[in-house]
Amino acid sequence: MGFGDGGTFTQIHVAQYPLNMGREGKEGTSNALAVQLDAQGKVKYAVLACQGHSKDKIIYSKLTDLLPAEVVAEDDPSLERPSDDDVREATDKTRLALEGLTHTKIAAAMPVRCAHYIRYTPFWQGAAYNSGAKQRVIRMVEAQKDPMEPPKFKINKKIPRGPPSPPVPVLHSPTRKVSVKEKNEWKIPPCISNWKNAKGYAIPLDKRLAADGRGLQQVHINENVAKVAEALYITNRKIREAVEMRAQLQKKLPQKQREKKEEHLRQLAQKAREEEVGIRTQAAATDKDEEARKRDRLRYERHKGRQRDRNTARAASYKRSKLQREWERDISEQIALCLPAKNI
């Protein structure tokens, strides 16, 4: 302070305020309390308990505050109940304080846009609907939120950490132009599975073979492949010869069927000619056959009659008389019973 009230460092020609001492218009931000003494010169430690509270709040921090108070008289003014005016005054102060807090929060939560009005014309018109009104005006405003309402959602999310320090820069050589050969060598085929294709992509065959890596393998052909190829060639030639022979047979088969059909028609014509020539001979033979059948029938009846007579002669006397009676009786009964006659 010796150099024109300039501070500790006198060589710096600027106003200096060590520990903000002497600076006007700025209060200190320190939480340190000044030491206070009572009438007896003792330190007031109750100041620590009063820190952070309003000036009107009573803090009981002494031993005497814990001891019961002695009632001196019944009409002690400290024991009287507050009057109605005092209660009303305290109530008004409390109400005004709460309204001031709520109005501040409501004003902060109010939307910037103003309310807008809508003219509404109902579909049903009449005295029985809408209290007889033909139109109504609706005022649309945003619903107010209760400032005393507790929070509805519990937010305890952990805030992610900030980005770390940037990595150490790596120095590279200057870029040079890439040739076509190097560009083709840097083309790495994607990994394609031969068993799964969940997306259903149409993958070209060359891409699938490139991903398989078969082009990098050295192919070794077995000597038996030539033998198999020769055997397949011989088998193919024999099959072609068999097919050609079968085709020739298929061509000859219709010709043979046609010749067979012509031979059958020729035989039918020959038979028809022979039958046409022998019509008269066949008619004469038919008459002779009819007479022969009559003679055979008569011969058969006579043979059956002789056999019946022999059976009758060999039979007993009572059987013989019964057979003769049945033989000589009228056949009208048997005809009525749908039985054949015995003499037939």
mmCIF file of C-alpha atoms in Angstrom:
data_model
loop_
_atom_site.group_PDB
_atom_site.id
_atom_site.type_symbol
_atom_site.label_atom_id
_atom_site.label_comp_id
_atom_site.label_asym_id
_atom_site.label_seq_id
_atom_site.Cartn_x
_atom_site.Cartn_y
_atom_site.Cartn_z
ATOM 1 C CA MET A 1 0.000 0.000 0.000
ATOM 2 C CA GLY A 2 3.100 2.206 0.103
ATOM 3 C CA PHE A 3 3.267 3.082 -3.598
ATOM 4 C CA GLY A 4 0.280 5.306 -4.146
ATOM 5 C CA ASP A 5 -2.091 2.758 -2.562
ATOM 6 C CA GLY A 6 -1.300 0.445 -5.431
ATOM 7 C CA GLY A 7 -1.062 -2.887 -3.665
ATOM 8 C CA THR A 8 1.667 -5.277 -2.699
ATOM 9 C CA PHE A 9 3.418 -5.400 -6.045
ATOM 10 C CA THR A 10 4.330 -1.776 -6.442
ATOM 11 C CA GLN A 11 6.099 -2.285 -9.713
ATOM 12 C CA ILE A 12 2.758 -3.136 -11.395
ATOM 13 C CA HIS A 13 0.872 0.065 -12.011
ATOM 14 C CA VAL A 14 -2.614 -1.485 -11.617
ATOM 15 C CA ALA A 15 -5.022 -1.263 -8.698
ATOM 16 C CA GLN A 16 -4.618 -4.440 -6.665
ATOM 17 C CA TYR A 17 -7.020 -5.971 -4.100
ATOM 18 C CA PRO A 18 -5.445 -8.875 -2.188
ATOM 19 C CA LEU A 19 -8.195 -11.311 -1.039
ATOM 20 C CA ASN A 20 -10.715 -8.839 -2.519
ATOM 21 C CA MET A 21 -10.081 -6.529 0.386
ATOM 22 C CA GLY A 22 -11.172 -3.002 -0.379
ATOM 23 C CA ARG A 23 -13.113 -3.944 -3.500
ATOM 24 C CA GLU A 24 -16.490 -2.236 -3.597
ATOM 25 C CA GLY A 25 -19.736 -3.661 -4.909
ATOM 26 C CA LYS A 26 -18.777 -7.350 -4.527
ATOM 27 C CA GLU A 27 -19.416 -9.555 -1.552
ATOM 28 C CA GLY A 28 -17.315 -12.492 -0.695
ATOM 29 C CA THR A 29 -18.495 -15.982 -1.566
ATOM 30 C CA SER A 30 -16.806 -17.672 1.351
ATOM 31 C CA ASN A 31 -18.879 -19.790 3.786
ATOM 32 C CA ALA A 32 -16.636 -18.980 6.724
ATOM 33 C CA LEU A 33 -18.428 -17.401 9.708
ATOM 34 C CA ALA A 34 -17.035 -14.589 11.760
ATOM 35 C CA VAL A 35 -16.397 -15.311 15.404
ATOM 36 C CA GLN A 36 -19.030 -13.723 17.655
ATOM 37 C CA LEU A 37 -18.830 -13.216 21.404
ATOM 38 C CA ASP A 38 -21.547 -12.830 24.015
ATOM 39 C CA ALA A 39 -21.717 -10.372 26.931
ATOM 40 C CA GLN A 40 -19.425 -12.521 29.057
ATOM 41 C CA GLY A 41 -16.830 -12.689 26.288
ATOM 42 C CA LYS A 42 -17.517 -16.314 25.374
ATOM 43 C CA VAL A 43 -17.749 -17.578 21.769
ATOM 44 C CA LYS A 44 -21.289 -17.989 20.429
ATOM 45 C CA TYR A 45 -21.300 -21.530 19.011
ATOM 46 C CA ALA A 46 -25.045 -21.282 18.409
ATOM 47 C CA VAL A 47 -24.245 -19.277 15.284
ATOM 48 C CA LEU A 48 -23.306 -22.554 13.543
ATOM 49 C CA ALA A 49 -26.813 -23.945 14.189
ATOM 50 C CA CYS A 50 -28.431 -20.774 12.815
ATOM 51 C CA GLN A 51 -26.502 -20.993 9.554
ATOM 52 C CA GLY A 52 -28.827 -21.668 6.583
ATOM 53 C CA HIS A 53 -32.033 -20.612 8.361
ATOM 54 C CA SER A 54 -34.045 -17.398 8.190
ATOM 55 C CA LYS A 55 -33.526 -14.627 10.704
ATOM 56 C CA ASP A 56 -36.996 -15.022 12.261
ATOM 57 C CA LYS A 57 -36.611 -18.733 12.955
ATOM 58 C CA ILE A 58 -36.006 -19.627 16.589
ATOM 59 C CA ILE A 59 -33.150 -22.067 17.143
ATOM 60 C CA TYR A 60 -33.009 -23.880 20.484
ATOM 61 C CA SER A 61 -29.335 -24.582 21.063
ATOM 62 C CA LYS A 62 -28.825 -23.895 24.784
ATOM 63 C CA LEU A 63 -29.139 -26.151 27.786
ATOM 64 C CA THR A 64 -31.743 -23.889 29.279
ATOM 65 C CA ASP A 65 -33.960 -24.501 26.244
ATOM 66 C CA LEU A 66 -34.213 -28.192 27.220
ATOM 67 C CA LEU A 67 -35.308 -27.512 30.807
ATOM 68 C CA PRO A 68 -39.060 -27.195 31.531
ATOM 69 C CA ALA A 69 -40.291 -23.656 31.919
ATOM 70 C CA GLU A 70 -41.865 -22.657 35.201
ATOM 71 C CA VAL A 71 -45.392 -21.280 35.030
ATOM 72 C CA VAL A 72 -45.453 -18.118 37.074
ATOM 73 C CA ALA A 73 -49.167 -17.207 36.656
ATOM 74 C CA GLU A 74 -52.200 -18.427 34.782
ATOM 75 C CA ASP A 75 -52.684 -15.086 33.061
ATOM 76 C CA ASP A 76 -49.149 -15.044 31.693
ATOM 77 C CA PRO A 77 -49.344 -13.378 28.242
ATOM 78 C CA SER A 78 -46.874 -15.898 26.788
ATOM 79 C CA LEU A 79 -49.371 -18.721 27.458
ATOM 80 C CA GLU A 80 -52.381 -17.049 25.933
ATOM 81 C CA ARG A 81 -53.801 -18.303 22.664
ATOM 82 C CA PRO A 82 -53.558 -15.976 19.684
ATOM 83 C CA SER A 83 -56.620 -13.899 18.948
ATOM 84 C CA ASP A 84 -58.804 -14.246 15.863
ATOM 85 C CA ASP A 85 -57.168 -11.217 14.291
ATOM 86 C CA ASP A 86 -53.728 -12.744 14.765
ATOM 87 C CA VAL A 87 -54.899 -16.087 13.286
ATOM 88 C CA ARG A 88 -56.533 -14.309 10.337
ATOM 89 C CA GLU A 89 -53.425 -12.214 9.753
ATOM 90 C CA ALA A 90 -51.150 -15.297 9.855
ATOM 91 C CA THR A 91 -53.524 -17.154 7.521
ATOM 92 C CA ASP A 92 -53.549 -14.300 5.023
ATOM 93 C CA LYS A 93 -49.785 -14.073 5.060
ATOM 94 C CA THR A 94 -49.472 -17.821 4.503
ATOM 95 C CA ARG A 95 -52.049 -17.787 1.690
ATOM 96 C CA LEU A 96 -50.361 -14.872 -0.049
ATOM 97 C CA ALA A 97 -46.985 -16.572 0.223
ATOM 98 C CA LEU A 98 -48.320 -19.842 -1.260
ATOM 99 C CA GLU A 99 -50.183 -18.010 -4.017
ATOM 100 C CA GLY A 100 -47.036 -16.135 -4.919
ATOM 101 C CA LEU A 101 -45.153 -19.434 -5.283
ATOM 102 C CA THR A 102 -47.906 -21.158 -7.290
ATOM 103 C CA HIS A 103 -48.513 -18.159 -9.567
ATOM 104 C CA THR A 104 -44.838 -18.020 -10.383
ATOM 105 C CA LYS A 105 -44.755 -21.701 -11.355
ATOM 106 C CA ILE A 106 -48.043 -21.490 -13.290
ATOM 107 C CA ALA A 107 -46.826 -18.474 -15.233
ATOM 108 C CA ALA A 108 -43.620 -20.327 -16.091
ATOM 109 C CA ALA A 109 -45.578 -23.405 -17.232
ATOM 110 C CA MET A 110 -48.118 -21.480 -19.287
ATOM 111 C CA PRO A 111 -47.755 -21.927 -23.059
ATOM 112 C CA VAL A 112 -46.627 -19.043 -25.195
ATOM 113 C CA ARG A 113 -49.440 -19.374 -27.707
ATOM 114 C CA CYS A 114 -52.794 -17.865 -26.852
ATOM 115 C CA ALA A 115 -56.113 -19.652 -26.686
ATOM 116 C CA HIS A 116 -58.072 -19.989 -29.920
ATOM 117 C CA TYR A 117 -61.823 -20.260 -30.369
ATOM 118 C CA ILE A 118 -63.825 -22.687 -32.521
ATOM 119 C CA ARG A 119 -67.390 -22.150 -33.682
ATOM 120 C CA TYR A 120 -69.267 -25.469 -33.481
ATOM 121 C CA THR A 121 -72.599 -26.116 -35.246
ATOM 122 C CA PRO A 122 -74.193 -29.401 -34.049
ATOM 123 C CA PHE A 123 -75.838 -31.753 -36.534
ATOM 124 C CA TRP A 124 -79.036 -32.150 -34.511
ATOM 125 C CA GLN A 125 -81.011 -28.907 -34.359
ATOM 126 C CA GLY A 126 -83.995 -28.324 -32.129
ATOM 127 C CA ALA A 127 -85.122 -27.213 -28.720
ATOM 128 C CA ALA A 128 -84.448 -30.678 -27.257
ATOM 129 C CA TYR A 129 -80.778 -30.685 -28.262
ATOM 130 C CA ASN A 130 -77.930 -28.528 -26.917
ATOM 131 C CA SER A 131 -80.354 -26.496 -24.731
ATOM 132 C CA GLY A 132 -81.896 -25.011 -27.872
ATOM 133 C CA ALA A 133 -78.628 -23.399 -29.036
ATOM 134 C CA LYS A 134 -77.864 -23.510 -32.744
ATOM 135 C CA GLN A 135 -74.160 -22.814 -32.384
ATOM 136 C CA ARG A 136 -71.543 -22.984 -29.675
ATOM 137 C CA VAL A 137 -68.138 -21.334 -29.299
ATOM 138 C CA ILE A 138 -65.427 -23.594 -27.877
ATOM 139 C CA ARG A 139 -62.319 -22.128 -26.270
ATOM 140 C CA MET A 140 -59.287 -24.391 -26.764
ATOM 141 C CA VAL A 141 -56.513 -23.938 -24.200
ATOM 142 C CA GLU A 142 -53.796 -26.225 -22.933
ATOM 143 C CA ALA A 143 -54.652 -27.998 -19.702
ATOM 144 C CA GLN A 144 -52.825 -26.555 -16.725
ATOM 145 C CA LYS A 145 -50.569 -28.763 -14.703
ATOM 146 C CA ASP A 146 -50.703 -28.888 -10.959
ATOM 147 C CA PRO A 147 -47.437 -27.327 -9.727
ATOM 148 C CA MET A 148 -47.671 -29.276 -6.466
ATOM 149 C CA GLU A 149 -48.069 -32.614 -8.214
ATOM 150 C CA PRO A 150 -45.180 -34.991 -7.537
ATOM 151 C CA PRO A 151 -43.188 -36.274 -10.512
ATOM 152 C CA LYS A 152 -44.823 -39.175 -12.368
ATOM 153 C CA PHE A 153 -41.694 -40.744 -13.791
ATOM 154 C CA LYS A 154 -38.681 -41.951 -11.945
ATOM 155 C CA ILE A 155 -35.537 -40.909 -13.741
ATOM 156 C CA ASN A 156 -32.381 -42.496 -12.445
ATOM 157 C CA LYS A 157 -30.534 -43.033 -15.656
ATOM 158 C CA LYS A 158 -26.815 -42.989 -15.534
ATOM 159 C CA ILE A 159 -25.349 -40.240 -17.633
ATOM 160 C CA PRO A 160 -22.760 -41.669 -20.011
ATOM 161 C CA ARG A 161 -19.249 -40.536 -19.669
ATOM 162 C CA GLY A 162 -17.866 -37.872 -21.896
ATOM 163 C CA PRO A 163 -15.582 -38.659 -24.762
ATOM 164 C CA PRO A 164 -12.019 -39.516 -23.755
ATOM 165 C CA SER A 165 -9.026 -37.569 -24.786
ATOM 166 C CA PRO A 166 -8.265 -37.756 -28.492
ATOM 167 C CA PRO A 167 -5.791 -40.442 -29.537
ATOM 168 C CA VAL A 168 -2.230 -39.695 -30.365
ATOM 169 C CA PRO A 169 -1.973 -38.695 -34.027
ATOM 170 C CA VAL A 170 -0.226 -41.221 -36.234
ATOM 171 C CA LEU A 171 1.991 -39.840 -38.948
ATOM 172 C CA HIS A 172 1.607 -41.518 -42.337
ATOM 173 C CA SER A 173 3.552 -41.225 -45.501
ATOM 174 C CA PRO A 174 1.972 -39.114 -48.231
ATOM 175 C CA THR A 175 -0.654 -40.913 -50.299
ATOM 176 C CA ARG A 176 0.400 -42.091 -53.712
ATOM 177 C CA LYS A 177 -1.704 -43.063 -56.680
ATOM 178 C CA VAL A 178 -2.951 -46.669 -56.564
ATOM 179 C CA SER A 179 -2.470 -48.763 -59.673
ATOM 180 C CA VAL A 180 -5.174 -50.971 -61.168
ATOM 181 C CA LYS A 181 -3.313 -54.120 -60.156
ATOM 182 C CA GLU A 182 -3.104 -53.066 -56.523
ATOM 183 C CA LYS A 183 -6.764 -52.034 -56.574
ATOM 184 C CA ASN A 184 -7.792 -55.490 -57.818
ATOM 185 C CA GLU A 185 -5.594 -57.152 -55.219
ATOM 186 C CA TRP A 186 -7.283 -55.156 -52.475
ATOM 187 C CA LYS A 187 -10.736 -56.410 -53.474
ATOM 188 C CA ILE A 188 -11.576 -58.843 -50.698
ATOM 189 C CA PRO A 189 -14.647 -60.997 -51.424
ATOM 190 C CA PRO A 190 -17.288 -61.020 -48.679
ATOM 191 C CA CYS A 191 -17.794 -64.069 -46.502
ATOM 192 C CA ILE A 192 -20.747 -65.983 -47.973
ATOM 193 C CA SER A 193 -22.086 -69.120 -46.333
ATOM 194 C CA ASN A 194 -22.874 -72.143 -48.494
ATOM 195 C CA TRP A 195 -25.478 -73.347 -45.999
ATOM 196 C CA LYS A 196 -27.391 -70.289 -44.771
ATOM 197 C CA ASN A 197 -29.041 -67.441 -46.653
ATOM 198 C CA ALA A 198 -31.397 -65.815 -44.152
ATOM 199 C CA LYS A 199 -32.060 -62.738 -46.286
ATOM 200 C CA GLY A 200 -32.710 -64.751 -49.449
ATOM 201 C CA TYR A 201 -30.239 -62.840 -51.610
ATOM 202 C CA ALA A 202 -29.488 -64.011 -55.154
ATOM 203 C CA ILE A 203 -25.708 -64.467 -54.919
ATOM 204 C CA PRO A 204 -23.870 -64.989 -58.229
ATOM 205 C CA LEU A 205 -21.936 -68.198 -58.627
ATOM 206 C CA ASP A 206 -18.608 -66.465 -59.195
ATOM 207 C CA LYS A 207 -18.983 -64.555 -55.909
ATOM 208 C CA ARG A 208 -19.811 -67.757 -54.072
ATOM 209 C CA LEU A 209 -16.778 -69.540 -55.540
ATOM 210 C CA ALA A 210 -14.553 -66.546 -54.772
ATOM 211 C CA ALA A 211 -15.649 -66.608 -51.129
ATOM 212 C CA ASP A 212 -15.148 -70.371 -50.963
ATOM 213 C CA GLY A 213 -11.439 -70.089 -51.776
ATOM 214 C CA ARG A 214 -11.366 -73.041 -54.161
ATOM 215 C CA GLY A 215 -9.503 -71.009 -56.748
ATOM 216 C CA LEU A 216 -6.497 -70.862 -54.437
ATOM 217 C CA GLN A 217 -6.237 -74.645 -54.183
ATOM 218 C CA GLN A 218 -4.131 -76.687 -56.576
ATOM 219 C CA VAL A 219 -6.348 -79.082 -58.493
ATOM 220 C CA HIS A 220 -5.087 -82.677 -58.846
ATOM 221 C CA ILE A 221 -6.934 -84.769 -61.429
ATOM 222 C CA ASN A 222 -7.012 -88.512 -60.834
ATOM 223 C CA GLU A 223 -5.996 -90.810 -63.691
ATOM 224 C CA ASN A 224 -9.179 -92.816 -63.290
ATOM 225 C CA VAL A 225 -11.136 -89.840 -64.616
ATOM 226 C CA ALA A 226 -9.904 -90.669 -68.149
ATOM 227 C CA LYS A 227 -11.028 -94.279 -67.740
ATOM 228 C CA VAL A 228 -14.455 -93.171 -66.565
ATOM 229 C CA ALA A 229 -14.750 -90.766 -69.516
ATOM 230 C CA GLU A 230 -13.823 -93.527 -71.990
ATOM 231 C CA ALA A 231 -16.313 -95.943 -70.420
ATOM 232 C CA LEU A 232 -19.030 -93.301 -70.618
ATOM 233 C CA TYR A 233 -18.206 -92.673 -74.293
ATOM 234 C CA ILE A 234 -18.461 -96.392 -75.147
ATOM 235 C CA THR A 235 -21.702 -96.730 -73.205
ATOM 236 C CA ASN A 236 -23.140 -93.710 -74.992
ATOM 237 C CA ARG A 237 -22.245 -95.170 -78.383
ATOM 238 C CA LYS A 238 -23.852 -98.528 -77.584
ATOM 239 C CA ILE A 239 -26.975 -96.827 -76.304
ATOM 240 C CA ARG A 240 -27.211 -94.802 -79.514
ATOM 241 C CA GLU A 241 -26.900 -98.006 -81.609
ATOM 242 C CA ALA A 242 -29.617 -99.698 -79.560
ATOM 243 C CA VAL A 243 -31.893 -96.678 -79.942
ATOM 244 C CA GLU A 244 -31.330 -96.652 -83.721
ATOM 245 C CA MET A 245 -32.096 -100.381 -83.984
ATOM 246 C CA ARG A 246 -35.238 -99.942 -81.907
ATOM 247 C CA ALA A 247 -36.343 -97.134 -84.192
ATOM 248 C CA GLN A 248 -35.892 -99.344 -87.262
ATOM 249 C CA LEU A 249 -37.965 -102.095 -85.631
ATOM 250 C CA GLN A 250 -40.657 -99.566 -84.824
ATOM 251 C CA LYS A 251 -40.738 -98.601 -88.491
ATOM 252 C CA LYS A 252 -41.034 -102.273 -89.637
ATOM 253 C CA LEU A 253 -43.759 -103.171 -87.129
ATOM 254 C CA PRO A 254 -46.595 -101.213 -88.863
ATOM 255 C CA GLN A 255 -45.682 -102.849 -92.180
ATOM 256 C CA LYS A 256 -45.926 -106.335 -90.651
ATOM 257 C CA GLN A 257 -49.273 -105.494 -89.062
ATOM 258 C CA ARG A 258 -50.555 -104.199 -92.394
ATOM 259 C CA GLU A 259 -49.476 -107.436 -94.166
ATOM 260 C CA LYS A 260 -51.118 -109.543 -91.452
ATOM 261 C CA LYS A 261 -54.360 -107.599 -91.788
ATOM 262 C CA GLU A 262 -54.354 -108.053 -95.582
ATOM 263 C CA GLU A 263 -53.835 -111.827 -95.170
ATOM 264 C CA HIS A 264 -56.780 -111.996 -92.758
ATOM 265 C CA LEU A 265 -59.017 -110.116 -95.199
ATOM 266 C CA ARG A 266 -57.934 -112.465 -97.994
ATOM 267 C CA GLN A 267 -58.900 -115.521 -95.925
ATOM 268 C CA LEU A 268 -62.294 -113.990 -95.119
ATOM 269 C CA ALA A 269 -62.948 -113.384 -98.816
ATOM 270 C CA GLN A 270 -61.937 -116.960 -99.677
ATOM 271 C CA LYS A 271 -64.252 -118.345 -97.005
ATOM 272 C CA ALA A 272 -67.133 -116.192 -98.255
ATOM 273 C CA ARG A 273 -66.641 -117.502 -101.796
ATOM 274 C CA GLU A 274 -66.596 -121.116 -100.584
ATOM 275 C CA GLU A 275 -69.790 -120.598 -98.540
ATOM 276 C CA GLU A 276 -71.536 -119.016 -101.532
ATOM 277 C CA VAL A 277 -70.696 -122.062 -103.703
ATOM 278 C CA GLY A 278 -71.834 -124.662 -101.111
ATOM 279 C CA ILE A 279 -75.324 -123.231 -100.211
ATOM 280 C CA ARG A 280 -77.343 -126.006 -101.944
ATOM 281 C CA THR A 281 -75.317 -128.866 -100.479
ATOM 282 C CA GLN A 282 -75.838 -127.439 -97.019
ATOM 283 C CA ALA A 283 -79.685 -127.267 -97.478
ATOM 284 C CA ALA A 284 -79.887 -130.980 -98.416
ATOM 285 C CA ALA A 285 -77.677 -131.919 -95.509
ATOM 286 C CA THR A 286 -80.005 -130.007 -93.158
ATOM 287 C CA ASP A 287 -83.048 -132.199 -94.073
ATOM 288 C CA LYS A 288 -81.071 -135.361 -93.509
ATOM 289 C CA ASP A 289 -79.942 -134.172 -90.106
ATOM 290 C CA GLU A 290 -83.554 -133.500 -89.005
ATOM 291 C CA GLU A 291 -84.648 -137.071 -89.855
ATOM 292 C CA ALA A 292 -81.628 -138.489 -88.081
ATOM 293 C CA ARG A 293 -82.490 -136.538 -84.916
ATOM 294 C CA LYS A 294 -86.068 -137.891 -84.957
ATOM 295 C CA ARG A 295 -84.805 -141.462 -85.268
ATOM 296 C CA ASP A 296 -82.375 -140.934 -82.404
ATOM 297 C CA ARG A 297 -85.136 -139.538 -80.181
ATOM 298 C CA LEU A 298 -87.429 -142.536 -80.940
ATOM 299 C CA ARG A 299 -84.581 -144.943 -80.316
ATOM 300 C CA TYR A 300 -83.903 -143.288 -76.935
ATOM 301 C CA GLU A 301 -87.565 -143.529 -75.844
ATOM 302 C CA ARG A 302 -87.757 -147.216 -76.711
ATOM 303 C CA HIS A 303 -84.567 -147.846 -74.793
ATOM 304 C CA LYS A 304 -85.977 -146.135 -71.696
ATOM 305 C CA GLY A 305 -89.228 -148.172 -71.989
ATOM 306 C CA ARG A 306 -87.337 -151.472 -72.097
ATOM 307 C CA GLN A 307 -85.261 -150.413 -69.073
ATOM 308 C CA ARG A 308 -88.453 -149.576 -67.151
ATOM 309 C CA ASP A 309 -89.967 -152.960 -67.938
ATOM 310 C CA ARG A 310 -86.888 -154.759 -66.684
ATOM 311 C CA ASN A 311 -86.963 -152.791 -63.448
ATOM 312 C CA THR A 312 -90.641 -153.598 -62.953
ATOM 313 C CA ALA A 313 -90.063 -157.335 -63.520
ATOM 314 C CA ARG A 314 -87.235 -157.432 -60.991
ATOM 315 C CA ALA A 315 -89.202 -155.506 -58.349
ATOM 316 C CA ALA A 316 -91.308 -157.159 -55.524
ATOM 317 C CA SER A 317 -95.025 -158.029 -55.939
ATOM 318 C CA TYR A 318 -96.374 -155.088 -53.867
ATOM 319 C CA LYS A 319 -93.971 -152.673 -55.573
ATOM 320 C CA ARG A 320 -94.891 -154.058 -58.967
ATOM 321 C CA SER A 321 -98.656 -153.580 -58.383
ATOM 322 C CA LYS A 322 -98.001 -150.027 -57.092
ATOM 323 C CA LEU A 323 -95.894 -149.170 -60.108
ATOM 324 C CA GLN A 324 -98.526 -150.591 -62.479
ATOM 325 C CA ARG A 325 -101.300 -148.594 -60.773
ATOM 326 C CA GLU A 326 -99.318 -145.408 -60.953
ATOM 327 C CA TRP A 327 -98.430 -146.166 -64.549
ATOM 328 C CA GLU A 328 -102.046 -146.731 -65.599
ATOM 329 C CA ARG A 329 -103.658 -143.904 -63.594
ATOM 330 C CA ASP A 330 -104.796 -140.643 -65.158
ATOM 331 C CA ILE A 331 -102.081 -138.024 -65.514
ATOM 332 C CA SER A 332 -104.460 -135.102 -65.049
ATOM 333 C CA GLU A 333 -103.480 -134.950 -61.344
ATOM 334 C CA GLN A 334 -99.804 -134.715 -62.177
ATOM 335 C CA ILE A 335 -100.539 -132.136 -64.832
ATOM 336 C CA ALA A 336 -102.474 -130.140 -62.225
ATOM 337 C CA LEU A 337 -99.480 -130.440 -59.864
ATOM 338 C CA CYS A 338 -97.149 -129.249 -62.645
ATOM 339 C CA LEU A 339 -95.450 -132.694 -62.818
ATOM 340 C CA PRO A 340 -94.280 -134.311 -66.078
ATOM 341 C CA ALA A 341 -96.224 -137.251 -67.544
ATOM 342 C CA LYS A 342 -94.684 -140.733 -67.032
ATOM 343 C CA ASN A 343 -95.152 -141.952 -70.571
ATOM 344 C CA ILE A 344 -92.950 -139.148 -71.901
#
